mmCIF file with all atom_site columns, C-alpha atoms in Angstrom:
data_model
loop_
_atom_site.group_PDB
_atom_site.id
_atom_site.type_symbol
_atom_site.label_atom_id
_atom_site.label_alt_id
_atom_site.label_comp_id
_atom_site.label_asym_id
_atom_site.label_entity_id
_atom_site.label_seq_id
_atom_site.pdbx_PDB_ins_code
_atom_site.Cartn_x
_atom_site.Cartn_y
_atom_site.Cartn_z
_atom_site.occupancy
_atom_site.B_iso_or_equiv
_atom_site.pdbx_formal_charge
_atom_site.auth_seq_id
_atom_site.auth_comp_id
_atom_site.auth_asym_id
_atom_site.auth_atom_id
_atom_site.pdbx_PDB_model_num
ATOM 1   C CA . MET A 1 1   ? -18.455 4.972   -5.650  1.00 0.00 ? 125 MET A CA 1
ATOM 2   C CA . ALA A 1 2   ? -15.086 6.412   -4.601  1.00 0.00 ? 126 ALA A CA 1
ATOM 3   C CA . ASN A 1 3   ? -14.326 6.314   -0.893  1.00 0.00 ? 127 ASN A CA 1
ATOM 4   C CA . HIS A 1 4   ? -11.187 7.966   0.353   1.00 0.00 ? 128 HIS A CA 1
ATOM 5   C CA . ALA A 1 5   ? -10.665 10.376  3.213   1.00 0.00 ? 129 ALA A CA 1
ATOM 6   C CA . SER A 1 6   ? -7.076  11.486  2.590   1.00 0.00 ? 130 SER A CA 1
ATOM 7   C CA . GLU A 1 7   ? -5.927  14.188  0.246   1.00 0.00 ? 131 GLU A CA 1
ATOM 8   C CA . HIS A 1 8   ? -3.164  13.319  -2.176  1.00 0.00 ? 132 HIS A CA 1
ATOM 9   C CA . ASP A 1 9   ? -1.612  14.751  -5.276  1.00 0.00 ? 133 ASP A CA 1
ATOM 10  C CA . HIS A 1 10  ? -0.507  13.159  -8.494  1.00 0.00 ? 134 HIS A CA 1
ATOM 11  C CA . ASP A 1 11  ? 2.905   14.802  -8.818  1.00 0.00 ? 135 ASP A CA 1
ATOM 12  C CA . PRO A 1 12  ? 5.480   12.029  -8.865  1.00 0.00 ? 136 PRO A CA 1
ATOM 13  C CA . GLY A 1 13  ? 8.324   12.242  -6.417  1.00 0.00 ? 137 GLY A CA 1
ATOM 14  C CA . THR A 1 14  ? 9.066   12.759  -2.793  1.00 0.00 ? 138 THR A CA 1
ATOM 15  C CA . HIS A 1 15  ? 7.247   15.336  -0.696  1.00 0.00 ? 139 HIS A CA 1
ATOM 16  C CA . GLU A 1 16  ? 7.790   16.287  2.918   1.00 0.00 ? 140 GLU A CA 1
ATOM 17  C CA . SER A 1 17  ? 5.473   13.592  4.250   1.00 0.00 ? 141 SER A CA 1
ATOM 18  C CA . ARG A 1 18  ? 4.662   11.390  1.280   1.00 0.00 ? 142 ARG A CA 1
ATOM 19  C CA . ILE A 1 19  ? 6.218   9.663   -1.707  1.00 0.00 ? 143 ILE A CA 1
ATOM 20  C CA . VAL A 1 20  ? 4.354   9.229   -4.989  1.00 0.00 ? 144 VAL A CA 1
ATOM 21  C CA . VAL A 1 21  ? 5.528   6.940   -7.813  1.00 0.00 ? 145 VAL A CA 1
ATOM 22  C CA . SER A 1 22  ? 3.827   5.978   -11.084 1.00 0.00 ? 146 SER A CA 1
ATOM 23  C CA . ARG A 1 23  ? 4.349   3.446   -13.834 1.00 0.00 ? 147 ARG A CA 1
ATOM 24  C CA . LEU A 1 24  ? 2.562   2.354   -16.979 1.00 0.00 ? 148 LEU A CA 1
ATOM 25  C CA . ILE A 1 25  ? 1.869   -1.386  -16.710 1.00 0.00 ? 149 ILE A CA 1
ATOM 26  C CA . ASP A 1 26  ? 0.882   -3.506  -19.718 1.00 0.00 ? 150 ASP A CA 1
ATOM 27  C CA . ALA A 1 27  ? -2.209  -5.061  -18.155 1.00 0.00 ? 151 ALA A CA 1
ATOM 28  C CA . SER A 1 28  ? -5.851  -4.150  -17.691 1.00 0.00 ? 152 SER A CA 1
ATOM 29  C CA . ALA A 1 29  ? -6.907  -2.165  -14.649 1.00 0.00 ? 153 ALA A CA 1
ATOM 30  C CA . GLY A 1 30  ? -9.140  -5.121  -13.708 1.00 0.00 ? 154 GLY A CA 1
ATOM 31  C CA . ASP A 1 31  ? -6.246  -7.590  -13.680 1.00 0.00 ? 155 ASP A CA 1
ATOM 32  C CA . ILE A 1 32  ? -4.096  -5.245  -11.576 1.00 0.00 ? 156 ILE A CA 1
ATOM 33  C CA . PHE A 1 33  ? -6.968  -4.487  -9.193  1.00 0.00 ? 157 PHE A CA 1
ATOM 34  C CA . ASN A 1 34  ? -7.519  -8.236  -8.791  1.00 0.00 ? 158 ASN A CA 1
ATOM 35  C CA . LEU A 1 35  ? -3.942  -8.613  -7.478  1.00 0.00 ? 159 LEU A CA 1
ATOM 36  C CA . LEU A 1 36  ? -4.062  -5.516  -5.276  1.00 0.00 ? 160 LEU A CA 1
ATOM 37  C CA . THR A 1 37  ? -7.274  -6.609  -3.551  1.00 0.00 ? 161 THR A CA 1
ATOM 38  C CA . ASN A 1 38  ? -5.974  -10.104 -2.769  1.00 0.00 ? 162 ASN A CA 1
ATOM 39  C CA . PRO A 1 39  ? -3.689  -9.890  0.300   1.00 0.00 ? 163 PRO A CA 1
ATOM 40  C CA . ALA A 1 40  ? -2.484  -13.451 -0.345  1.00 0.00 ? 164 ALA A CA 1
ATOM 41  C CA . GLN A 1 41  ? -0.736  -12.040 -3.453  1.00 0.00 ? 165 GLN A CA 1
ATOM 42  C CA . HIS A 1 42  ? 0.833   -8.940  -1.849  1.00 0.00 ? 166 HIS A CA 1
ATOM 43  C CA . ARG A 1 43  ? 4.211   -10.566 -1.221  1.00 0.00 ? 167 ARG A CA 1
ATOM 44  C CA . GLN A 1 44  ? 4.683   -10.829 -5.014  1.00 0.00 ? 168 GLN A CA 1
ATOM 45  C CA . PHE A 1 45  ? 4.932   -7.042  -5.302  1.00 0.00 ? 169 PHE A CA 1
ATOM 46  C CA . ASP A 1 46  ? 6.427   -6.028  -1.950  1.00 0.00 ? 170 ASP A CA 1
ATOM 47  C CA . GLY A 1 47  ? 9.456   -3.888  -2.750  1.00 0.00 ? 171 GLY A CA 1
ATOM 48  C CA . SER A 1 48  ? 10.163  -3.154  0.938   1.00 0.00 ? 172 SER A CA 1
ATOM 49  C CA . GLY A 1 49  ? 11.215  -6.675  1.887   1.00 0.00 ? 173 GLY A CA 1
ATOM 50  C CA . PHE A 1 50  ? 9.200   -6.499  5.137   1.00 0.00 ? 174 PHE A CA 1
ATOM 51  C CA . LEU A 1 51  ? 6.215   -8.611  4.069   1.00 0.00 ? 175 LEU A CA 1
ATOM 52  C CA . ARG A 1 52  ? 6.366   -12.354 4.792   1.00 0.00 ? 176 ARG A CA 1
ATOM 53  C CA . SER A 1 53  ? 2.768   -13.595 4.258   1.00 0.00 ? 177 SER A CA 1
ATOM 54  C CA . GLU A 1 54  ? -0.878  -12.791 4.752   1.00 0.00 ? 178 GLU A CA 1
ATOM 55  C CA . ASP A 1 55  ? -2.576  -14.163 7.839   1.00 0.00 ? 179 ASP A CA 1
ATOM 56  C CA . ARG A 1 56  ? -6.055  -15.631 7.321   1.00 0.00 ? 180 ARG A CA 1
ATOM 57  C CA . SER A 1 57  ? -7.022  -12.724 5.111   1.00 0.00 ? 181 SER A CA 1
ATOM 58  C CA . PHE A 1 58  ? -9.746  -12.433 2.510   1.00 0.00 ? 182 PHE A CA 1
ATOM 59  C CA . ARG A 1 59  ? -10.203 -10.414 -0.663  1.00 0.00 ? 183 ARG A CA 1
ATOM 60  C CA . ILE A 1 60  ? -10.592 -6.699  0.005   1.00 0.00 ? 184 ILE A CA 1
ATOM 61  C CA . SER A 1 61  ? -14.123 -5.703  -0.982  1.00 0.00 ? 185 SER A CA 1
ATOM 62  C CA . LYS A 1 62  ? -14.928 -2.364  0.681   1.00 0.00 ? 186 LYS A CA 1
ATOM 63  C CA . VAL A 1 63  ? -13.775 0.531   2.848   1.00 0.00 ? 187 VAL A CA 1
ATOM 64  C CA . GLY A 1 64  ? -13.700 -0.706  6.441   1.00 0.00 ? 188 GLY A CA 1
ATOM 65  C CA . ASP A 1 65  ? -12.289 -4.163  5.672   1.00 0.00 ? 189 ASP A CA 1
ATOM 66  C CA . VAL A 1 66  ? -9.245  -5.152  7.759   1.00 0.00 ? 190 VAL A CA 1
ATOM 67  C CA . PHE A 1 67  ? -6.601  -7.634  6.617   1.00 0.00 ? 191 PHE A CA 1
ATOM 68  C CA . THR A 1 68  ? -3.648  -8.972  8.616   1.00 0.00 ? 192 THR A CA 1
ATOM 69  C CA . MET A 1 69  ? -0.098  -9.441  7.339   1.00 0.00 ? 193 MET A CA 1
ATOM 70  C CA . ASN A 1 70  ? 2.943   -11.193 8.826   1.00 0.00 ? 194 ASN A CA 1
ATOM 71  C CA . MET A 1 71  ? 5.960   -8.907  8.631   1.00 0.00 ? 195 MET A CA 1
ATOM 72  C CA . GLU A 1 72  ? 9.626   -8.786  9.627   1.00 0.00 ? 196 GLU A CA 1
ATOM 73  C CA . GLY A 1 73  ? 11.938  -5.832  10.126  1.00 0.00 ? 197 GLY A CA 1
ATOM 74  C CA . ASP A 1 74  ? 14.591  -4.441  12.422  1.00 0.00 ? 198 ASP A CA 1
ATOM 75  C CA . HIS A 1 75  ? 12.468  -1.307  12.957  1.00 0.00 ? 199 HIS A CA 1
ATOM 76  C CA . MET A 1 76  ? 10.042  -3.517  14.942  1.00 0.00 ? 200 MET A CA 1
ATOM 77  C CA . GLY A 1 77  ? 12.592  -5.838  16.520  1.00 0.00 ? 201 GLY A CA 1
ATOM 78  C CA . GLY A 1 78  ? 12.037  -8.772  14.138  1.00 0.00 ? 202 GLY A CA 1
ATOM 79  C CA . GLU A 1 79  ? 8.751   -10.533 13.348  1.00 0.00 ? 203 GLU A CA 1
ATOM 80  C CA . TYR A 1 80  ? 5.445   -8.742  13.867  1.00 0.00 ? 204 TYR A CA 1
ATOM 81  C CA . GLN A 1 81  ? 1.908   -8.504  12.466  1.00 0.00 ? 205 GLN A CA 1
ATOM 82  C CA . THR A 1 82  ? 0.070   -5.575  10.961  1.00 0.00 ? 206 THR A CA 1
ATOM 83  C CA . GLU A 1 83  ? -3.632  -4.930  10.611  1.00 0.00 ? 207 GLU A CA 1
ATOM 84  C CA . ASN A 1 84  ? -4.431  -2.959  7.487   1.00 0.00 ? 208 ASN A CA 1
ATOM 85  C CA . HIS A 1 85  ? -7.609  -0.877  7.607   1.00 0.00 ? 209 HIS A CA 1
ATOM 86  C CA . VAL A 1 86  ? -9.035  -0.274  4.122   1.00 0.00 ? 210 VAL A CA 1
ATOM 87  C CA . THR A 1 87  ? -9.592  3.470   3.601   1.00 0.00 ? 211 THR A CA 1
ATOM 88  C CA . ALA A 1 88  ? -10.137 3.621   -0.169  1.00 0.00 ? 212 ALA A CA 1
ATOM 89  C CA . TYR A 1 89  ? -11.954 1.297   -2.537  1.00 0.00 ? 213 TYR A CA 1
ATOM 90  C CA . GLU A 1 90  ? -13.314 1.828   -6.027  1.00 0.00 ? 214 GLU A CA 1
ATOM 91  C CA . ASP A 1 91  ? -13.612 -1.123  -8.429  1.00 0.00 ? 215 ASP A CA 1
ATOM 92  C CA . ASN A 1 92  ? -10.691 -1.246  -10.867 1.00 0.00 ? 216 ASN A CA 1
ATOM 93  C CA . LYS A 1 93  ? -9.627  2.309   -9.909  1.00 0.00 ? 217 LYS A CA 1
ATOM 94  C CA . MET A 1 94  ? -8.409  2.613   -6.330  1.00 0.00 ? 218 MET A CA 1
ATOM 95  C CA . VAL A 1 95  ? -7.568  0.707   -3.167  1.00 0.00 ? 219 VAL A CA 1
ATOM 96  C CA . GLY A 1 96  ? -5.793  1.969   -0.066  1.00 0.00 ? 220 GLY A CA 1
ATOM 97  C CA . TRP A 1 97  ? -5.205  1.150   3.571   1.00 0.00 ? 221 TRP A CA 1
ATOM 98  C CA . LYS A 1 98  ? -3.776  2.492   6.803   1.00 0.00 ? 222 LYS A CA 1
ATOM 99  C CA . THR A 1 99  ? -1.378  0.107   8.506   1.00 0.00 ? 223 THR A CA 1
ATOM 100 C CA . ALA A 1 100 ? -1.200  -0.479  12.272  1.00 0.00 ? 224 ALA A CA 1
ATOM 101 C CA . PRO A 1 101 ? 0.678   -2.872  14.525  1.00 0.00 ? 225 PRO A CA 1
ATOM 102 C CA . ALA A 1 102 ? -1.786  -5.719  15.266  1.00 0.00 ? 226 ALA A CA 1
ATOM 103 C CA . GLY A 1 103 ? -4.282  -4.846  17.990  1.00 0.00 ? 227 GLY A CA 1
ATOM 104 C CA . THR A 1 104 ? -3.829  -1.068  17.682  1.00 0.00 ? 228 THR A CA 1
ATOM 105 C CA . GLU A 1 105 ? -5.483  1.763   15.799  1.00 0.00 ? 229 GLU A CA 1
ATOM 106 C CA . PRO A 1 106 ? -3.646  3.016   12.692  1.00 0.00 ? 230 PRO A CA 1
ATOM 107 C CA . PRO A 1 107 ? -1.136  5.685   13.761  1.00 0.00 ? 231 PRO A CA 1
ATOM 108 C CA . GLY A 1 108 ? -1.405  7.621   10.510  1.00 0.00 ? 232 GLY A CA 1
ATOM 109 C CA . TRP A 1 109 ? 0.508   6.180   7.561   1.00 0.00 ? 233 TRP A CA 1
ATOM 110 C CA . GLU A 1 110 ? -1.354  5.101   4.463   1.00 0.00 ? 234 GLU A CA 1
ATOM 111 C CA . TRP A 1 111 ? -0.794  3.266   1.180   1.00 0.00 ? 235 TRP A CA 1
ATOM 112 C CA . LEU A 1 112 ? -2.902  4.237   -1.830  1.00 0.00 ? 236 LEU A CA 1
ATOM 113 C CA . TRP A 1 113 ? -2.921  2.501   -5.217  1.00 0.00 ? 237 TRP A CA 1
ATOM 114 C CA . GLU A 1 114 ? -4.657  4.379   -8.036  1.00 0.00 ? 238 GLU A CA 1
ATOM 115 C CA . LEU A 1 115 ? -5.330  2.845   -11.447 1.00 0.00 ? 239 LEU A CA 1
ATOM 116 C CA . GLU A 1 116 ? -6.064  4.774   -14.612 1.00 0.00 ? 240 GLU A CA 1
ATOM 117 C CA . ALA A 1 117 ? -6.880  2.616   -17.634 1.00 0.00 ? 241 ALA A CA 1
ATOM 118 C CA . GLN A 1 118 ? -4.952  3.524   -20.782 1.00 0.00 ? 242 GLN A CA 1
ATOM 119 C CA . GLY A 1 119 ? -7.034  1.466   -23.167 1.00 0.00 ? 243 GLY A CA 1
ATOM 120 C CA . SER A 1 120 ? -7.986  -2.155  -22.574 1.00 0.00 ? 244 SER A CA 1
ATOM 121 C CA . ASP A 1 121 ? -4.502  -3.559  -21.902 1.00 0.00 ? 245 ASP A CA 1
ATOM 122 C CA . ALA A 1 122 ? -2.458  -0.834  -20.223 1.00 0.00 ? 246 ALA A CA 1
ATOM 123 C CA . THR A 1 123 ? -2.879  0.977   -16.913 1.00 0.00 ? 247 THR A CA 1
ATOM 124 C CA . GLU A 1 124 ? -1.122  3.923   -15.279 1.00 0.00 ? 248 GLU A CA 1
ATOM 125 C CA . VAL A 1 125 ? -0.565  2.813   -11.670 1.00 0.00 ? 249 VAL A CA 1
ATOM 126 C CA . THR A 1 126 ? 0.205   5.431   -9.025  1.00 0.00 ? 250 THR A CA 1
ATOM 127 C CA . LEU A 1 127 ? 1.359   4.353   -5.573  1.00 0.00 ? 251 LEU A CA 1
ATOM 128 C CA . THR A 1 128 ? 1.307   6.896   -2.750  1.00 0.00 ? 252 THR A CA 1
ATOM 129 C CA . TYR A 1 129 ? 2.949   6.281   0.631   1.00 0.00 ? 253 TYR A CA 1
ATOM 130 C CA . ASP A 1 130 ? 1.722   9.047   2.949   1.00 0.00 ? 254 ASP A CA 1
ATOM 131 C CA . TRP A 1 131 ? 2.763   9.489   6.579   1.00 0.00 ? 255 TRP A CA 1
ATOM 132 C CA . SER A 1 132 ? 1.489   13.077  6.972   1.00 0.00 ? 256 SER A CA 1
ATOM 133 C CA . LYS A 1 133 ? -1.078  12.067  9.605   1.00 0.00 ? 257 LYS A CA 1
ATOM 134 C CA . VAL A 1 134 ? 1.430   10.458  11.987  1.00 0.00 ? 258 VAL A CA 1
ATOM 135 C CA . THR A 1 135 ? 1.247   12.671  15.076  1.00 0.00 ? 259 THR A CA 1
ATOM 136 C CA . ASP A 1 136 ? 2.563   10.366  17.830  1.00 0.00 ? 260 ASP A CA 1
ATOM 137 C CA . LYS A 1 137 ? 5.863   12.000  18.822  1.00 0.00 ? 261 LYS A CA 1
ATOM 138 C CA . GLU A 1 138 ? 7.214   8.785   20.394  1.00 0.00 ? 262 GLU A CA 1
ATOM 139 C CA . LEU A 1 139 ? 6.462   6.850   17.211  1.00 0.00 ? 263 LEU A CA 1
ATOM 140 C CA . LEU A 1 140 ? 8.097   9.573   15.117  1.00 0.00 ? 264 LEU A CA 1
ATOM 141 C CA . LYS A 1 141 ? 11.234  9.198   17.269  1.00 0.00 ? 265 LYS A CA 1
ATOM 142 C CA . LYS A 1 142 ? 11.178  5.384   17.025  1.00 0.00 ? 266 LYS A CA 1
ATOM 143 C CA . VAL A 1 143 ? 10.386  5.057   13.301  1.00 0.00 ? 267 VAL A CA 1
ATOM 144 C CA . SER A 1 144 ? 12.427  7.066   10.857  1.00 0.00 ? 268 SER A CA 1
ATOM 145 C CA . PHE A 1 145 ? 9.961   8.066   8.126   1.00 0.00 ? 269 PHE A CA 1
ATOM 146 C CA . PRO A 1 146 ? 9.941   7.271   5.338   1.00 0.00 ? 270 PRO A CA 1
ATOM 147 C CA . LEU A 1 147 ? 10.348  3.648   6.354   1.00 0.00 ? 271 LEU A CA 1
ATOM 148 C CA . VAL A 1 148 ? 10.058  2.655   2.685   1.00 0.00 ? 272 VAL A CA 1
ATOM 149 C CA . SER A 1 149 ? 12.116  4.583   0.122   1.00 0.00 ? 273 SER A CA 1
ATOM 150 C CA . LYS A 1 150 ? 11.090  5.931   -3.282  1.00 0.00 ? 274 LYS A CA 1
ATOM 151 C CA . ASP A 1 151 ? 13.345  3.286   -4.888  1.00 0.00 ? 275 ASP A CA 1
ATOM 152 C CA . GLN A 1 152 ? 11.563  0.530   -2.953  1.00 0.00 ? 276 GLN A CA 1
ATOM 153 C CA . LEU A 1 153 ? 8.171   1.891   -4.036  1.00 0.00 ? 277 LEU A CA 1
ATOM 154 C CA . GLU A 1 154 ? 9.316   1.973   -7.665  1.00 0.00 ? 278 GLU A CA 1
ATOM 155 C CA . HIS A 1 155 ? 10.557  -1.599  -7.188  1.00 0.00 ? 279 HIS A CA 1
ATOM 156 C CA . SER A 1 156 ? 7.048   -2.529  -5.950  1.00 0.00 ? 280 SER A CA 1
ATOM 157 C CA . LEU A 1 157 ? 5.575   -1.189  -9.188  1.00 0.00 ? 281 LEU A CA 1
ATOM 158 C CA . GLY A 1 158 ? 8.094   -3.211  -11.197 1.00 0.00 ? 282 GLY A CA 1
ATOM 159 C CA . LEU A 1 159 ? 7.242   -6.339  -9.226  1.00 0.00 ? 283 LEU A CA 1
ATOM 160 C CA . LEU A 1 160 ? 3.523   -5.652  -9.698  1.00 0.00 ? 284 LEU A CA 1
ATOM 161 C CA . ALA A 1 161 ? 4.088   -5.409  -13.470 1.00 0.00 ? 285 ALA A CA 1
ATOM 162 C CA . GLY A 1 162 ? 5.792   -8.820  -13.426 1.00 0.00 ? 286 GLY A CA 1
ATOM 163 C CA . ALA A 1 163 ? 3.194   -10.385 -11.115 1.00 0.00 ? 287 ALA A CA 1
ATOM 164 C CA . VAL A 1 164 ? 0.208   -9.325  -13.207 1.00 0.00 ? 288 VAL A CA 1
ATOM 165 C CA . VAL A 1 165 ? 1.779   -10.869 -16.319 1.00 0.00 ? 289 VAL A CA 1
ATOM 166 C CA . LYS A 1 166 ? 2.134   -14.220 -14.484 1.00 0.00 ? 290 LYS A CA 1
ATOM 167 C CA . SER A 1 167 ? -1.410  -14.253 -13.111 1.00 0.00 ? 291 SER A CA 1
#
């Protein structure tokens, strides 16, 4: 059953408050989904350079799960942790989460990975980075959205393609 509260579109490119990128990856949707739902593997396909490691996380299995990541970036003054609240989950089709600084509620940005099988050994992967629900004016002043560029998101898809081949 699909579970996702946010609206999104499938037009590739940059929009006012979201970036959408897609890539055909030569792997099954199941193999890709297996990587995406394992936070311990996320560093392999992090095109932003912020992710350092997962922190005592477990495989994502449903909407409502929360996983913690160790991060580093000048925008947060160095090392920090995020809690990622799963907002979308459908086996072999979709997984998404809203990210928040550890110990806080998500302030509104979301990552959504959508998988569309193209036969048994190829999958169209769409990655959406959406910050349209960020309403905190202080946060909007502090963080210059988008924090992750379209090029970095496309790099993530390239890294994911390489990671799924190795797994």
